mmCIF file of C-alpha atoms in Angstrom:
data_model
loop_
_atom_site.group_PDB
_atom_site.id
_atom_site.type_symbol
_atom_site.label_atom_id
_atom_site.label_comp_id
_atom_site.label_asym_id
_atom_site.label_seq_id
_atom_site.Cartn_x
_atom_site.Cartn_y
_atom_site.Cartn_z
ATOM 1 C CA UNK A 1 20.780 16.957 0.941
ATOM 2 C CA UNK A 2 21.222 13.689 2.814
ATOM 3 C CA UNK A 3 19.102 10.828 1.645
ATOM 4 C CA UNK A 4 18.015 10.138 5.249
ATOM 5 C CA UNK A 5 16.423 13.395 5.795
ATOM 6 C CA UNK A 6 14.788 14.468 2.196
ATOM 7 C CA UNK A 7 13.425 12.568 -0.634
ATOM 8 C CA UNK A 8 15.443 13.150 -3.981
ATOM 9 C CA UNK A 9 13.952 12.144 -7.357
ATOM 10 C CA UNK A 10 17.113 10.678 -8.626
ATOM 11 C CA UNK A 11 17.500 8.356 -5.629
ATOM 12 C CA UNK A 12 13.893 7.415 -5.767
ATOM 13 C CA UNK A 13 14.372 6.496 -9.665
ATOM 14 C CA UNK A 14 17.791 4.585 -8.725
ATOM 15 C CA UNK A 15 15.436 2.340 -6.357
ATOM 16 C CA UNK A 16 14.118 0.510 -9.425
ATOM 17 C CA UNK A 17 17.190 -1.790 -9.266
ATOM 18 C CA UNK A 18 16.354 -2.702 -5.637
ATOM 19 C CA UNK A 19 12.611 -3.731 -6.832
ATOM 20 C CA UNK A 20 13.890 -6.754 -8.918
ATOM 21 C CA UNK A 21 12.488 -9.931 -7.638
ATOM 22 C CA UNK A 22 10.187 -8.270 -5.277
ATOM 23 C CA UNK A 23 6.690 -9.794 -5.838
ATOM 24 C CA UNK A 24 3.373 -8.223 -5.074
ATOM 25 C CA UNK A 25 0.349 -10.063 -3.929
ATOM 26 C CA UNK A 26 -1.519 -12.451 -6.441
ATOM 27 C CA UNK A 27 -3.736 -10.582 -8.672
ATOM 28 C CA UNK A 28 -7.355 -11.124 -9.017
ATOM 29 C CA UNK A 29 -8.492 -13.191 -11.880
ATOM 30 C CA UNK A 30 -11.642 -13.405 -14.166
ATOM 31 C CA UNK A 31 -12.870 -16.429 -15.708
ATOM 32 C CA UNK A 32 -13.851 -16.509 -19.429
ATOM 33 C CA UNK A 33 -15.760 -19.200 -21.125
ATOM 34 C CA UNK A 34 -16.621 -17.123 -24.045
ATOM 35 C CA UNK A 35 -13.366 -16.505 -25.605
ATOM 36 C CA UNK A 36 -9.783 -16.951 -26.027
ATOM 37 C CA UNK A 37 -7.296 -14.033 -25.223
ATOM 38 C CA UNK A 38 -7.901 -12.527 -28.868
ATOM 39 C CA UNK A 39 -11.534 -12.142 -28.001
ATOM 40 C CA UNK A 40 -11.403 -10.813 -24.575
ATOM 41 C CA UNK A 41 -13.611 -7.927 -23.710
ATOM 42 C CA UNK A 42 -11.074 -6.705 -21.093
ATOM 43 C CA UNK A 43 -7.835 -5.161 -21.600
ATOM 44 C CA UNK A 44 -5.680 -7.947 -20.270
ATOM 45 C CA UNK A 45 -2.274 -9.646 -20.008
ATOM 46 C CA UNK A 46 -3.253 -12.735 -21.780
ATOM 47 C CA UNK A 47 -5.298 -15.995 -21.056
ATOM 48 C CA UNK A 48 -4.446 -19.280 -19.562
ATOM 49 C CA UNK A 49 -6.385 -22.561 -19.562
ATOM 50 C CA UNK A 50 -8.235 -23.306 -16.502
ATOM 51 C CA UNK A 51 -10.744 -26.185 -16.808
ATOM 52 C CA UNK A 52 -13.372 -27.637 -18.950
ATOM 53 C CA UNK A 53 -17.241 -27.602 -18.385
ATOM 54 C CA UNK A 54 -20.267 -28.450 -20.304
ATOM 55 C CA UNK A 55 -21.145 -26.106 -23.186
ATOM 56 C CA UNK A 56 -23.752 -23.436 -22.344
ATOM 57 C CA UNK A 57 -25.623 -21.259 -24.721
ATOM 58 C CA UNK A 58 -23.672 -18.204 -25.662
ATOM 59 C CA UNK A 59 -20.143 -19.887 -25.358
ATOM 60 C CA UNK A 60 -17.829 -19.288 -28.153
ATOM 61 C CA UNK A 61 -17.978 -22.364 -30.427
ATOM 62 C CA UNK A 62 -14.048 -21.997 -31.009
ATOM 63 C CA UNK A 63 -13.429 -22.920 -27.332
ATOM 64 C CA UNK A 64 -15.127 -26.203 -27.547
ATOM 65 C CA UNK A 65 -12.873 -29.031 -26.531
ATOM 66 C CA UNK A 66 -13.558 -31.776 -29.089
ATOM 67 C CA UNK A 67 -11.620 -34.382 -27.304
ATOM 68 C CA UNK A 68 -13.517 -34.099 -24.140
ATOM 69 C CA UNK A 69 -16.866 -33.717 -26.281
ATOM 70 C CA UNK A 70 -16.104 -37.073 -28.036
ATOM 71 C CA UNK A 71 -15.339 -38.904 -24.773
ATOM 72 C CA UNK A 72 -18.331 -37.540 -22.760
ATOM 73 C CA UNK A 73 -20.876 -37.588 -25.603
ATOM 74 C CA UNK A 74 -21.939 -33.922 -25.257
ATOM 75 C CA UNK A 75 -20.352 -30.718 -25.977
ATOM 76 C CA UNK A 76 -17.825 -29.187 -23.387
ATOM 77 C CA UNK A 77 -15.866 -26.043 -23.611
ATOM 78 C CA UNK A 78 -12.569 -24.856 -22.146
ATOM 79 C CA UNK A 79 -12.571 -22.050 -19.439
ATOM 80 C CA UNK A 80 -9.657 -19.648 -19.579
ATOM 81 C CA UNK A 81 -8.432 -17.295 -16.825
ATOM 82 C CA UNK A 82 -7.715 -13.732 -17.763
ATOM 83 C CA UNK A 83 -5.027 -11.742 -15.860
ATOM 84 C CA UNK A 84 -5.909 -8.120 -16.092
ATOM 85 C CA UNK A 85 -3.836 -5.158 -15.565
ATOM 86 C CA UNK A 86 -4.329 -4.444 -11.908
ATOM 87 C CA UNK A 87 -4.180 -0.775 -10.636
ATOM 88 C CA UNK A 88 -1.860 -0.464 -7.690
ATOM 89 C CA UNK A 89 -2.596 2.727 -5.658
ATOM 90 C CA UNK A 90 -0.535 4.180 -3.114
ATOM 91 C CA UNK A 91 -1.604 6.502 -0.319
ATOM 92 C CA UNK A 92 1.703 8.058 0.867
ATOM 93 C CA UNK A 93 1.134 10.211 4.028
ATOM 94 C CA UNK A 94 3.749 13.160 4.234
ATOM 95 C CA UNK A 95 2.192 15.242 6.866
ATOM 96 C CA UNK A 96 4.637 17.402 9.008
ATOM 97 C CA UNK A 97 4.721 14.662 11.845
ATOM 98 C CA UNK A 98 6.377 12.357 9.439
ATOM 99 C CA UNK A 99 9.325 14.759 9.477
ATOM 100 C CA UNK A 100 10.898 12.808 12.230
ATOM 101 C CA UNK A 101 13.548 10.137 12.595
ATOM 102 C CA UNK A 102 16.177 9.450 15.357
ATOM 103 C CA UNK A 103 18.306 6.937 13.234
ATOM 104 C CA UNK A 104 18.927 6.055 9.706
ATOM 105 C CA UNK A 105 16.092 8.202 8.077
ATOM 106 C CA UNK A 106 13.033 10.250 8.632
ATOM 107 C CA UNK A 107 9.501 8.712 8.545
ATOM 108 C CA UNK A 108 8.778 10.742 5.420
ATOM 109 C CA UNK A 109 11.847 9.358 3.588
ATOM 110 C CA UNK A 110 10.964 5.708 4.706
ATOM 111 C CA UNK A 111 7.509 6.401 3.231
ATOM 112 C CA UNK A 112 8.852 7.574 -0.095
ATOM 113 C CA UNK A 113 11.383 4.895 -0.503
ATOM 114 C CA UNK A 114 9.006 2.044 0.339
ATOM 115 C CA UNK A 115 6.493 3.617 -2.126
ATOM 116 C CA UNK A 116 9.262 3.840 -4.858
ATOM 117 C CA UNK A 117 10.383 0.319 -4.415
ATOM 118 C CA UNK A 118 6.864 -1.145 -4.478
ATOM 119 C CA UNK A 119 6.074 1.294 -7.433
ATOM 120 C CA UNK A 120 8.905 -0.187 -9.401
ATOM 121 C CA UNK A 121 7.958 -3.735 -8.602
ATOM 122 C CA UNK A 122 4.405 -2.953 -9.849
ATOM 123 C CA UNK A 123 5.702 -1.416 -13.032
ATOM 124 C CA UNK A 124 7.925 -4.478 -13.481
ATOM 125 C CA UNK A 125 4.797 -6.743 -13.178
ATOM 126 C CA UNK A 126 2.948 -4.752 -15.764
ATOM 127 C CA UNK A 127 0.478 -3.283 -13.351
ATOM 128 C CA UNK A 128 -0.653 0.286 -13.531
ATOM 129 C CA UNK A 129 0.574 2.678 -10.884
ATOM 130 C CA UNK A 130 -1.217 5.620 -9.301
ATOM 131 C CA UNK A 131 -2.346 7.196 -5.959
ATOM 132 C CA UNK A 132 -2.760 9.986 -3.442
ATOM 133 C CA UNK A 133 0.131 12.043 -2.224
ATOM 134 C CA UNK A 134 -0.966 13.829 1.025
ATOM 135 C CA UNK A 135 1.117 16.670 2.126
ATOM 136 C CA UNK A 136 0.498 19.317 4.973
ATOM 137 C CA UNK A 137 -1.669 21.501 3.199
ATOM 138 C CA UNK A 138 -1.956 20.138 -0.296
ATOM 139 C CA UNK A 139 -2.326 16.849 -2.040
ATOM 140 C CA UNK A 140 -1.805 15.279 -5.501
ATOM 141 C CA UNK A 141 -3.867 12.661 -7.371
ATOM 142 C CA UNK A 142 -2.104 10.526 -9.832
ATOM 143 C CA UNK A 143 -4.667 8.330 -11.864
ATOM 144 C CA UNK A 144 -3.187 4.809 -12.616
ATOM 145 C CA UNK A 145 -1.090 4.632 -15.731
ATOM 146 C CA UNK A 146 1.166 2.050 -17.251
ATOM 147 C CA UNK A 147 4.831 1.745 -17.090
ATOM 148 C CA UNK A 148 6.635 4.989 -15.888
ATOM 149 C CA UNK A 149 3.647 7.089 -16.941
ATOM 150 C CA UNK A 150 1.994 6.675 -13.484
ATOM 151 C CA UNK A 151 4.901 6.232 -11.171
ATOM 152 C CA UNK A 152 7.221 8.960 -12.178
ATOM 153 C CA UNK A 153 4.456 11.676 -11.582
ATOM 154 C CA UNK A 154 3.879 10.094 -8.192
ATOM 155 C CA UNK A 155 7.656 10.091 -7.284
ATOM 156 C CA UNK A 156 7.827 13.700 -8.337
ATOM 157 C CA UNK A 157 4.787 14.536 -6.137
ATOM 158 C CA UNK A 158 6.434 12.972 -3.137
ATOM 159 C CA UNK A 159 9.614 15.283 -3.467
ATOM 160 C CA UNK A 160 7.358 18.192 -4.051
ATOM 161 C CA UNK A 161 5.065 17.581 -0.897
ATOM 162 C CA UNK A 162 7.553 16.152 1.544
ATOM 163 C CA UNK A 163 7.634 18.034 4.829
ATOM 164 C CA UNK A 164 10.410 20.548 5.267
ATOM 165 C CA UNK A 165 9.990 20.898 8.917
ATOM 166 C CA UNK A 166 8.076 19.525 11.977
ATOM 167 C CA UNK A 167 4.488 20.583 12.548
ATOM 168 C CA UNK A 168 1.337 20.112 14.643
ATOM 169 C CA UNK A 169 -0.834 17.148 14.104
ATOM 170 C CA UNK A 170 -4.215 17.708 12.273
ATOM 171 C CA UNK A 171 -6.647 14.967 13.337
ATOM 172 C CA UNK A 172 -8.744 13.806 10.428
ATOM 173 C CA UNK A 173 -6.342 15.144 7.717
ATOM 174 C CA UNK A 174 -5.636 11.391 6.672
ATOM 175 C CA UNK A 175 -9.456 10.793 6.416
ATOM 176 C CA UNK A 176 -9.595 13.171 3.525
ATOM 177 C CA UNK A 177 -7.021 11.307 1.793
ATOM 178 C CA UNK A 178 -8.790 8.089 2.250
ATOM 179 C CA UNK A 179 -11.914 9.740 0.900
ATOM 180 C CA UNK A 180 -10.163 10.725 -2.122
ATOM 181 C CA UNK A 181 -8.699 7.380 -2.575
ATOM 182 C CA UNK A 182 -12.077 5.815 -2.337
ATOM 183 C CA UNK A 183 -13.273 8.129 -5.177
ATOM 184 C CA UNK A 184 -10.401 7.200 -7.617
ATOM 185 C CA UNK A 185 -9.997 3.367 -6.787
ATOM 186 C CA UNK A 186 -11.374 1.139 -9.223
ATOM 187 C CA UNK A 187 -12.710 -2.429 -8.138
ATOM 188 C CA UNK A 188 -9.902 -4.830 -8.153
ATOM 189 C CA UNK A 189 -7.211 -2.522 -7.295
ATOM 190 C CA UNK A 190 -4.357 -3.075 -4.769
ATOM 191 C CA UNK A 191 -4.140 -0.108 -2.462
ATOM 192 C CA UNK A 192 -1.046 0.499 -0.246
ATOM 193 C CA UNK A 193 -1.099 2.935 2.653
ATOM 194 C CA UNK A 194 2.221 4.110 4.081
ATOM 195 C CA UNK A 195 1.520 6.328 7.079
ATOM 196 C CA UNK A 196 2.087 6.589 10.825
ATOM 197 C CA UNK A 197 -1.584 6.938 11.070
ATOM 198 C CA UNK A 198 -1.234 9.778 13.619
ATOM 199 C CA UNK A 199 -3.684 12.013 11.752
ATOM 200 C CA UNK A 200 -6.453 9.337 11.640
ATOM 201 C CA UNK A 201 -9.766 10.669 12.452
ATOM 202 C CA UNK A 202 -13.323 9.565 13.183
ATOM 203 C CA UNK A 203 -14.430 9.061 9.569
ATOM 204 C CA UNK A 204 -11.421 6.938 8.622
ATOM 205 C CA UNK A 205 -13.156 3.409 9.057
ATOM 206 C CA UNK A 206 -16.000 4.492 6.828
ATOM 207 C CA UNK A 207 -13.709 5.153 3.927
ATOM 208 C CA UNK A 208 -11.527 2.120 4.536
ATOM 209 C CA UNK A 209 -14.880 -0.030 4.507
ATOM 210 C CA UNK A 210 -15.671 1.404 1.193
ATOM 211 C CA UNK A 211 -12.005 0.549 -0.100
ATOM 212 C CA UNK A 212 -11.989 -2.920 1.052
ATOM 213 C CA UNK A 213 -15.362 -3.885 -0.377
ATOM 214 C CA UNK A 214 -13.730 -4.528 -3.880
ATOM 215 C CA UNK A 215 -10.149 -4.129 -3.370
ATOM 216 C CA UNK A 216 -7.129 -5.546 -1.744
ATOM 217 C CA UNK A 217 -5.792 -3.092 0.829
ATOM 218 C CA UNK A 218 -2.532 -3.142 2.784
ATOM 219 C CA UNK A 219 -1.835 -0.827 5.511
ATOM 220 C CA UNK A 220 1.953 -0.245 6.595
ATOM 221 C CA UNK A 221 2.541 1.582 10.133
ATOM 222 C CA UNK A 222 5.605 3.428 9.863
ATOM 223 C CA UNK A 223 7.457 4.468 13.024
ATOM 224 C CA UNK A 224 10.880 5.412 14.621
ATOM 225 C CA UNK A 225 12.270 3.357 17.413
ATOM 226 C CA UNK A 226 12.181 6.265 19.581
ATOM 227 C CA UNK A 227 8.485 6.364 19.471
ATOM 228 C CA UNK A 228 8.423 2.865 20.617
ATOM 229 C CA UNK A 229 10.908 2.995 23.375
ATOM 230 C CA UNK A 230 12.096 6.103 25.643
ATOM 231 C CA UNK A 231 15.576 7.421 25.218
ATOM 232 C CA UNK A 232 18.286 6.850 27.909
ATOM 233 C CA UNK A 233 17.657 8.386 31.260
ATOM 234 C CA UNK A 234 17.544 12.319 31.176
ATOM 235 C CA UNK A 235 15.515 15.255 30.600
ATOM 236 C CA UNK A 236 14.172 15.910 27.086
ATOM 237 C CA UNK A 237 12.257 18.738 25.695
ATOM 238 C CA UNK A 238 9.763 17.283 23.075
ATOM 239 C CA UNK A 239 7.064 18.628 20.948
ATOM 240 C CA UNK A 240 6.612 21.395 18.513
ATOM 241 C CA UNK A 241 5.659 25.059 18.897
ATOM 242 C CA UNK A 242 3.431 25.674 21.934
ATOM 243 C CA UNK A 243 2.968 22.057 22.508
ATOM 244 C CA UNK A 244 6.491 21.510 23.934
ATOM 245 C CA UNK A 245 6.808 19.658 27.179
ATOM 246 C CA UNK A 246 9.739 18.479 29.241
ATOM 247 C CA UNK A 247 10.010 14.734 30.207
ATOM 248 C CA UNK A 248 12.215 12.922 32.617
ATOM 249 C CA UNK A 249 13.155 9.427 31.216
ATOM 250 C CA UNK A 250 14.769 8.414 34.512
ATOM 251 C CA UNK A 251 11.368 7.869 36.068
ATOM 252 C CA UNK A 252 9.937 4.450 35.507
ATOM 253 C CA UNK A 253 6.393 5.872 35.134
ATOM 254 C CA UNK A 254 7.565 7.975 32.274
ATOM 255 C CA UNK A 255 9.132 4.951 30.509
ATOM 256 C CA UNK A 256 6.096 2.760 31.104
ATOM 257 C CA UNK A 257 3.724 5.441 29.732
ATOM 258 C CA UNK A 258 5.997 6.196 26.886
ATOM 259 C CA UNK A 259 5.872 2.536 25.709
ATOM 260 C CA UNK A 260 2.123 2.106 26.555
ATOM 261 C CA UNK A 261 1.162 5.037 24.349
ATOM 262 C CA UNK A 262 2.919 3.522 21.363
ATOM 263 C CA UNK A 263 1.459 0.027 22.066
ATOM 264 C CA UNK A 264 -2.014 1.556 22.175
ATOM 265 C CA UNK A 265 -1.549 3.304 18.906
ATOM 266 C CA UNK A 266 -0.183 0.214 17.180
ATOM 267 C CA UNK A 267 -3.040 -1.853 18.528
ATOM 268 C CA UNK A 268 -5.527 0.812 17.459
ATOM 269 C CA UNK A 269 -4.340 0.619 13.876
ATOM 270 C CA UNK A 270 -4.007 -3.338 13.977
ATOM 271 C CA UNK A 271 -7.782 -3.607 15.266
ATOM 272 C CA UNK A 272 -8.934 -1.373 12.553
ATOM 273 C CA UNK A 273 -7.145 -3.584 10.000
ATOM 274 C CA UNK A 274 -8.670 -6.777 11.497
ATOM 275 C CA UNK A 275 -12.117 -5.323 11.366
ATOM 276 C CA UNK A 276 -11.931 -4.455 7.730
ATOM 277 C CA UNK A 277 -9.708 -7.335 6.624
ATOM 278 C CA UNK A 278 -6.870 -5.061 5.641
ATOM 279 C CA UNK A 279 -3.237 -6.629 5.870
ATOM 280 C CA UNK A 280 -1.435 -4.962 8.451
ATOM 281 C CA UNK A 281 2.402 -4.614 8.595
ATOM 282 C CA UNK A 282 4.791 -2.390 10.465
ATOM 283 C CA UNK A 283 8.223 -0.994 9.269
ATOM 284 C CA UNK A 284 10.658 1.046 11.354
ATOM 285 C CA UNK A 285 12.971 3.890 10.143
ATOM 286 C CA UNK A 286 15.825 1.555 10.822
ATOM 287 C CA UNK A 287 14.610 -1.497 8.812
ATOM 288 C CA UNK A 288 16.230 -2.251 5.546
ATOM 289 C CA UNK A 289 13.670 -1.482 2.843
ATOM 290 C CA UNK A 290 13.555 -4.366 0.554
ATOM 291 C CA UNK A 291 13.756 -7.181 3.255
ATOM 292 C CA UNK A 292 11.023 -5.206 5.250
ATOM 293 C CA UNK A 293 8.725 -5.204 2.120
ATOM 294 C CA UNK A 294 9.595 -8.835 1.013
ATOM 295 C CA UNK A 295 8.658 -10.039 4.687
ATOM 296 C CA UNK A 296 5.519 -7.973 4.682
ATOM 297 C CA UNK A 297 4.244 -9.017 1.266
ATOM 298 C CA UNK A 298 4.963 -12.680 1.831
ATOM 299 C CA UNK A 299 2.881 -12.811 4.910
ATOM 300 C CA UNK A 300 0.295 -10.958 2.686
ATOM 301 C CA UNK A 301 0.447 -13.589 -0.027
ATOM 302 C CA UNK A 302 -0.202 -16.289 2.555
ATOM 303 C CA UNK A 303 -3.401 -14.811 3.646
ATOM 304 C CA UNK A 304 -4.882 -14.240 0.329
#
């Protein structure tokens, strides 16, 4: 099968090389005044010195900074920052409408490849990977696990649940995936949503609000250039099943309506992201995967 029309496990595994030097956003840190790394109550990735403050009851005596204590005449203790293993969770939307692409690749393939590259980057950074893979009538939940133990099941689930043919949209199906994500996400997670958001329903914002309360959320709007701009003048039969219509793109009004519908959809998603402090980025099926992610994640780091 072509890599542009179908997800293949071996191809997703090979994307590990493409993830080199791709950085995720800064992970949240926790201050510890009561211990060095060897006494940490968290399962972390080590401690680093942050600052010195006056000693308080309950602080570990082994963290006293004797030089500062002698200079200031009263006990002072060192503060450390601990980098925790951060869960990185993906919501990969593979509904039948994602089985579409006019150039380079289908939106479903784009979603899978983006998730794989960012997933490998998270593995390389020592983060735990998991998420929700949403298909047409089924879904897979992968709880965060270290190294390949979390990512490989996610890659397999994407291959298994990818759409095999176009289908009608089901408004609200994405809401169910967001609800499941809200249930499995631990505070401090990074959550990345790859979707065209065409199946977003009325309850979506409720779950997004829950997710953003204690997590870092990124929403990537995936689209094909043909959705944003009408094709050359001519008659086209569009849609699926009984929803097919014929459009004449030689008419100015059709072209304007075509572009306006996409712009309205994009602005709707962008507005939702603004309301809930979600980082928004958009990626087309014609974009190169790694540069698109690097550009989007760089802007994300600047806003943190």
